[in-house]
DNA sequence: CCCGGGATGATCT
DNA sequence: GATCATCCCGGGG
C-alpha cells in the first residue's frame, strides 16, 4: 500500500506525541539497538489507551503499566507469561496513554551476540518475546528514554565499534531509506477488540512473527 | 494472602 | 494443535 514517510519533518517529541495508530506503521524500518545488537523493526502493533480493552492501559494506571502514562518516546517493557519481556515505544497524545508493541525485527548488527542471547542461530527476533531476548532486555530498562544522543547524528550501525556512547542504552533511529510496502491486519494474541486492524508489518520481510492467530483460527484470514 | 491470568515460545505428538 | 514453563501484577477475600 503506502510506501514510506519521512519523520524528519517532526521533532522527536512531536513524532511520538501522536496516536499509536499513526505511529505504529511509521515505526516500521526504524533501527533499535543497545550498542551491540541492532534491529530493524518489521512488525508493530498499536495499543491505544483507556478506550482500548486490549491495551494494558485499559482501566487506568497501575504499577505495571505506569510507563505507558509517561513521556512519549520512552519505552514500556513488561513481562509476559512469566518468562518473556516485550518491548513497546510509548506514544500517545497529551492526556492519554498509548504504546506501540514491537513484535518482530531483523537483526542487522551484532548477529552473533543476538544468537548468544537467544541460545540459537535462527529465529532471533521474529516475535515479541524473542526480540526482547535478542535485545537483552531487563525490567530495569522500563521507562527509559529511547532518543538518540543529539550530539551524534550517525547511525548506530556505523559507530558501534567506535563510539561508546551507544553502549548500555537502548536507542531508536529513523530509517535512512524507503521502507517498502506496508500491510496491516488484526492484532495477535488478544481476546478483546480483535477486529481492529492495528497490526502493521513490512510486506516483503522474511522476519515477521509466526503469529499464532493464523494457525489457531485456521484460514479465516485473507488480508495478511 | 491467595488466586488467576496473560500483547509468548519451545517442544512434542 | 496441544501442553507447559514461569512470574509479576492486580483484584478479591
Tab-separated table of C-alpha atoms (C1' of nucleotides) in Angstrom:
chain	number	residue	atom	x	y	z
A	1	UNK	CA	0.000	0.000	0.000
A	2	UNK	CA	1.744	3.057	1.283
A	3	UNK	CA	5.461	3.294	0.873
A	4	UNK	CA	7.143	5.473	3.466
A	5	UNK	CA	7.086	8.746	5.269
A	6	UNK	CA	9.894	10.973	6.347
A	7	UNK	CA	9.609	11.535	10.093
A	8	UNK	CA	12.242	14.258	9.977
A	9	UNK	CA	9.536	16.844	9.433
A	10	UNK	CA	8.611	16.303	13.055
A	11	UNK	CA	10.772	16.594	16.127
A	12	UNK	CA	11.373	13.518	18.245
A	13	UNK	CA	8.787	14.684	20.740
A	14	UNK	CA	6.276	15.600	18.078
A	15	UNK	CA	6.668	12.294	16.288
A	16	UNK	CA	5.824	10.184	19.326
A	17	UNK	CA	3.260	12.576	20.776
A	18	UNK	CA	0.643	11.271	18.368
A	19	UNK	CA	-1.806	8.417	18.335
A	20	UNK	CA	-0.178	4.935	18.396
A	21	UNK	CA	-2.370	4.065	15.423
A	22	UNK	CA	-0.487	6.676	13.408
A	23	UNK	CA	2.961	5.980	14.788
A	24	UNK	CA	2.861	2.172	14.579
A	25	UNK	CA	3.061	1.918	10.764
A	26	UNK	CA	5.603	4.729	10.617
A	27	UNK	CA	7.861	2.938	13.084
A	28	UNK	CA	8.485	0.187	10.557
A	29	UNK	CA	12.032	0.320	9.250
A	30	UNK	CA	13.363	2.119	12.323
A	31	UNK	CA	16.538	0.817	13.891
A	32	UNK	CA	16.530	-0.293	17.507
A	33	UNK	CA	19.799	-1.089	19.210
A	34	UNK	CA	21.596	-1.394	22.509
A	35	UNK	CA	25.041	-0.652	21.134
A	36	UNK	CA	25.768	-4.304	20.481
A	37	UNK	CA	22.745	-5.663	18.663
A	38	UNK	CA	20.946	-3.513	16.103
A	39	UNK	CA	17.498	-4.476	14.874
A	40	UNK	CA	15.369	-3.263	12.018
A	41	UNK	CA	11.715	-3.136	13.041
A	42	UNK	CA	9.444	-5.052	10.660
A	43	UNK	CA	6.238	-5.598	12.654
A	44	UNK	CA	4.348	-3.432	15.143
A	45	UNK	CA	1.027	-3.213	16.910
A	46	UNK	CA	-0.778	-0.143	18.218
A	47	UNK	CA	-2.340	-0.163	21.663
A	48	UNK	CA	-4.491	2.872	22.109
A	49	UNK	CA	-5.427	3.993	25.586
A	50	UNK	CA	-8.151	3.599	28.098
A	51	UNK	CA	-10.705	3.105	25.351
A	52	UNK	CA	-8.830	0.057	24.033
A	53	UNK	CA	-9.831	-3.078	26.010
A	54	UNK	CA	-6.784	-4.925	24.676
A	55	UNK	CA	-4.379	-2.309	25.997
A	56	UNK	CA	-2.548	-2.676	29.273
A	57	UNK	CA	-3.583	0.908	29.951
A	58	UNK	CA	-7.226	-0.133	29.909
A	59	UNK	CA	-8.679	0.531	33.332
A	60	UNK	CA	-6.147	3.130	34.328
A	61	UNK	CA	-2.636	3.399	35.675
A	62	UNK	CA	-1.096	0.644	37.767
A	63	UNK	CA	2.451	-0.133	38.779
A	64	UNK	CA	2.984	-2.421	35.846
A	65	UNK	CA	1.809	-0.039	33.133
A	66	UNK	CA	2.947	3.246	34.629
A	67	UNK	CA	5.467	3.968	31.861
A	68	UNK	CA	2.633	3.887	29.363
A	69	UNK	CA	1.448	7.043	31.065
A	70	UNK	CA	4.900	8.606	30.927
A	71	UNK	CA	6.649	10.693	28.282
A	72	UNK	CA	6.281	9.665	24.622
A	73	UNK	CA	9.464	8.353	23.050
A	74	UNK	CA	10.357	6.282	26.094
A	75	UNK	CA	9.913	2.542	26.367
A	76	UNK	CA	7.389	0.380	28.132
A	77	UNK	CA	8.711	-3.090	28.945
A	78	UNK	CA	6.535	-5.753	30.540
A	79	UNK	CA	6.874	-9.403	31.449
A	80	UNK	CA	4.730	-11.813	29.556
A	81	UNK	CA	3.825	-15.309	30.690
A	82	UNK	CA	6.437	-15.217	33.372
A	83	UNK	CA	9.357	-15.648	31.036
A	84	UNK	CA	9.344	-13.133	28.213
A	85	UNK	CA	9.982	-9.420	28.153
A	86	UNK	CA	8.167	-7.420	25.498
A	87	UNK	CA	9.175	-4.023	24.181
A	88	UNK	CA	6.932	-1.042	23.457
A	89	UNK	CA	7.524	2.531	22.425
A	90	UNK	CA	5.378	4.867	24.495
A	91	UNK	CA	3.486	7.112	22.190
A	92	UNK	CA	0.272	8.956	22.662
A	93	UNK	CA	-1.443	12.263	22.541
A	94	UNK	CA	-1.497	14.505	25.564
A	95	UNK	CA	-3.626	13.146	28.373
A	96	UNK	CA	-3.859	9.607	27.075
A	97	UNK	CA	-1.731	6.501	27.451
A	98	UNK	CA	-0.699	4.503	24.430
A	99	UNK	CA	2.125	2.396	23.125
A	100	UNK	CA	3.393	0.579	20.069
A	101	UNK	CA	4.394	-3.024	20.661
A	102	UNK	CA	7.353	-4.075	18.548
A	103	UNK	CA	6.527	-7.621	17.503
A	104	UNK	CA	9.327	-8.523	15.148
A	105	UNK	CA	12.616	-7.261	13.773
A	106	UNK	CA	15.514	-8.221	11.577
A	107	UNK	CA	18.983	-8.462	13.066
A	108	UNK	CA	21.246	-6.082	11.184
A	109	UNK	CA	24.211	-5.867	13.532
A	110	UNK	CA	25.554	-7.985	16.385
A	111	UNK	CA	24.219	-11.193	14.929
A	112	UNK	CA	26.487	-13.415	16.999
A	113	UNK	CA	25.631	-11.616	20.222
A	114	UNK	CA	21.922	-11.888	19.463
A	115	UNK	CA	22.347	-15.593	18.779
A	116	UNK	CA	24.195	-15.963	22.063
A	117	UNK	CA	21.417	-14.243	23.985
A	118	UNK	CA	18.835	-16.364	22.222
A	119	UNK	CA	20.695	-19.622	22.590
A	120	UNK	CA	20.133	-20.452	18.941
A	121	UNK	CA	21.194	-19.341	15.497
A	122	UNK	CA	17.828	-18.693	13.881
A	123	UNK	CA	14.516	-17.080	14.843
A	124	UNK	CA	16.439	-14.355	16.600
A	125	UNK	CA	13.830	-11.597	16.775
A	126	UNK	CA	10.747	-12.745	14.860
A	127	UNK	CA	8.363	-12.401	17.792
A	128	UNK	CA	7.965	-10.008	20.733
A	129	UNK	CA	9.480	-12.343	23.321
A	130	UNK	CA	12.319	-13.401	21.049
A	131	UNK	CA	13.023	-9.787	20.200
A	132	UNK	CA	13.238	-8.933	23.882
A	133	UNK	CA	15.700	-11.726	24.416
A	134	UNK	CA	17.831	-10.703	21.434
A	135	UNK	CA	17.903	-7.146	22.760
A	136	UNK	CA	18.945	-8.304	26.202
A	137	UNK	CA	16.012	-6.522	27.830
A	138	UNK	CA	15.521	-6.229	31.558
A	139	UNK	CA	12.716	-4.668	33.577
A	140	UNK	CA	15.221	-2.095	34.780
A	141	UNK	CA	15.059	-0.512	31.357
A	142	UNK	CA	11.326	0.035	31.674
A	143	UNK	CA	10.530	3.691	31.139
A	144	UNK	CA	13.927	4.623	29.732
A	145	UNK	CA	14.103	7.250	27.015
A	146	UNK	CA	14.881	5.964	23.527
A	147	UNK	CA	16.034	9.191	21.937
A	148	UNK	CA	19.470	9.035	20.345
A	149	UNK	CA	22.091	11.426	21.705
A	150	UNK	CA	21.674	14.754	19.956
A	151	UNK	CA	25.422	15.094	19.643
A	152	UNK	CA	25.537	12.044	17.424
A	153	UNK	CA	23.597	12.157	14.184
A	154	UNK	CA	25.102	8.977	12.808
A	155	UNK	CA	23.632	5.537	12.634
A	156	UNK	CA	24.454	3.152	15.488
A	157	UNK	CA	25.474	0.710	12.803
A	158	UNK	CA	28.367	2.860	11.704
A	159	UNK	CA	29.598	3.733	15.162
A	160	UNK	CA	29.112	0.545	17.121
A	161	UNK	CA	32.780	-0.326	17.476
A	162	UNK	CA	33.941	3.264	17.815
A	163	UNK	CA	31.515	5.255	19.907
A	164	UNK	CA	30.912	4.010	23.438
A	165	UNK	CA	28.043	6.493	23.539
A	166	UNK	CA	25.791	3.811	22.222
A	167	UNK	CA	26.533	1.177	24.792
A	168	UNK	CA	24.318	0.200	27.688
A	169	UNK	CA	21.391	2.191	26.402
A	170	UNK	CA	18.552	1.471	24.047
A	171	UNK	CA	18.332	3.799	21.077
A	172	UNK	CA	15.844	4.262	18.305
A	173	UNK	CA	16.716	5.640	14.861
A	174	UNK	CA	14.574	6.599	11.887
A	175	UNK	CA	15.193	4.803	8.591
A	176	UNK	CA	17.595	6.297	6.084
A	177	UNK	CA	15.825	4.774	3.117
A	178	UNK	CA	12.279	3.993	1.990
A	179	UNK	CA	10.934	1.001	3.854
A	180	UNK	CA	8.767	-0.620	1.174
A	181	UNK	CA	5.231	-1.915	1.223
A	182	UNK	CA	3.302	-1.846	4.477
A	183	UNK	CA	0.481	-4.272	5.212
A	184	UNK	CA	-1.988	-4.234	8.080
A	185	UNK	CA	-4.347	-6.580	9.859
A	186	UNK	CA	-5.772	-7.598	13.231
A	187	UNK	CA	-3.568	-7.771	16.303
A	188	UNK	CA	-2.283	-11.075	17.589
A	189	UNK	CA	-2.740	-12.851	20.893
A	190	UNK	CA	-5.505	-10.715	22.327
A	191	UNK	CA	-9.049	-11.611	23.281
A	192	UNK	CA	-10.714	-8.211	23.096
A	193	UNK	CA	-11.075	-5.756	20.238
A	194	UNK	CA	-9.680	-8.448	17.990
A	195	UNK	CA	-11.051	-6.977	14.790
A	196	UNK	CA	-9.287	-3.639	14.761
A	197	UNK	CA	-6.575	-3.504	12.059
A	198	UNK	CA	-3.884	-2.161	14.360
A	199	UNK	CA	-1.092	-4.546	13.400
A	200	UNK	CA	1.364	-3.388	10.753
A	201	UNK	CA	4.238	-5.127	9.026
A	202	UNK	CA	6.610	-4.840	6.100
A	203	UNK	CA	5.002	-6.966	3.444
A	204	UNK	CA	8.298	-8.152	1.982
A	205	UNK	CA	10.021	-9.032	5.250
A	206	UNK	CA	11.118	-12.588	5.995
A	207	UNK	CA	11.467	-11.832	9.703
A	208	UNK	CA	7.826	-11.493	10.727
A	209	UNK	CA	6.419	-13.156	13.818
A	210	UNK	CA	4.834	-16.586	13.318
A	211	UNK	CA	1.500	-15.216	14.519
A	212	UNK	CA	-0.344	-17.996	16.249
A	213	UNK	CA	-3.664	-16.459	15.244
A	214	UNK	CA	-3.168	-17.802	11.739
A	215	UNK	CA	-2.839	-21.405	12.800
A	216	UNK	CA	-5.337	-21.120	15.645
A	217	UNK	CA	-8.077	-19.573	13.563
A	218	UNK	CA	-7.294	-21.664	10.555
A	219	UNK	CA	-7.984	-19.984	7.249
A	220	UNK	CA	-10.250	-17.204	8.306
A	221	UNK	CA	-7.783	-14.604	7.110
A	222	UNK	CA	-7.378	-13.043	3.740
A	223	UNK	CA	-5.815	-9.653	4.251
A	224	UNK	CA	-2.469	-10.865	5.564
B	1	DC	C1'	-2.839	-13.658	51.472
B	2	DC	C1'	-4.132	-16.305	47.766
B	3	DC	C1'	-5.515	-16.919	43.258
B	4	DG	C1'	-5.856	-16.497	38.266
B	5	DG	C1'	-4.441	-14.681	34.145
B	6	DG	C1'	-1.654	-13.132	30.378
B	7	DA	C1'	0.159	-8.306	23.892
B	8	DT	C1'	4.536	-15.936	24.322
B	9	DG	C1'	7.752	-19.510	22.899
B	10	DA	C1'	9.670	-24.181	22.753
B	11	DT	C1'	8.772	-28.704	22.308
B	12	DC	C1'	6.275	-32.816	21.471
B	13	DT	C1'	2.699	-35.626	19.130
C	1	DG	C1'	-2.584	-28.470	17.671
C	2	DA	C1'	-1.589	-29.106	22.461
C	3	DT	C1'	0.954	-28.625	26.504
C	4	DC	C1'	3.759	-26.404	29.725
C	5	DA	C1'	7.191	-23.389	31.581
C	6	DT	C1'	7.315	-19.469	34.847
C	7	DC	C1'	6.471	-14.821	37.346
C	8	DC	C1'	4.695	-10.354	38.058
C	9	DC	C1'	0.691	-7.988	38.834
C	10	DG	C1'	-3.986	-6.854	40.153
C	11	DG	C1'	-8.149	-7.926	42.290
C	12	DG	C1'	-10.889	-10.137	45.678
C	13	DG	C1'	-11.116	-12.202	50.482
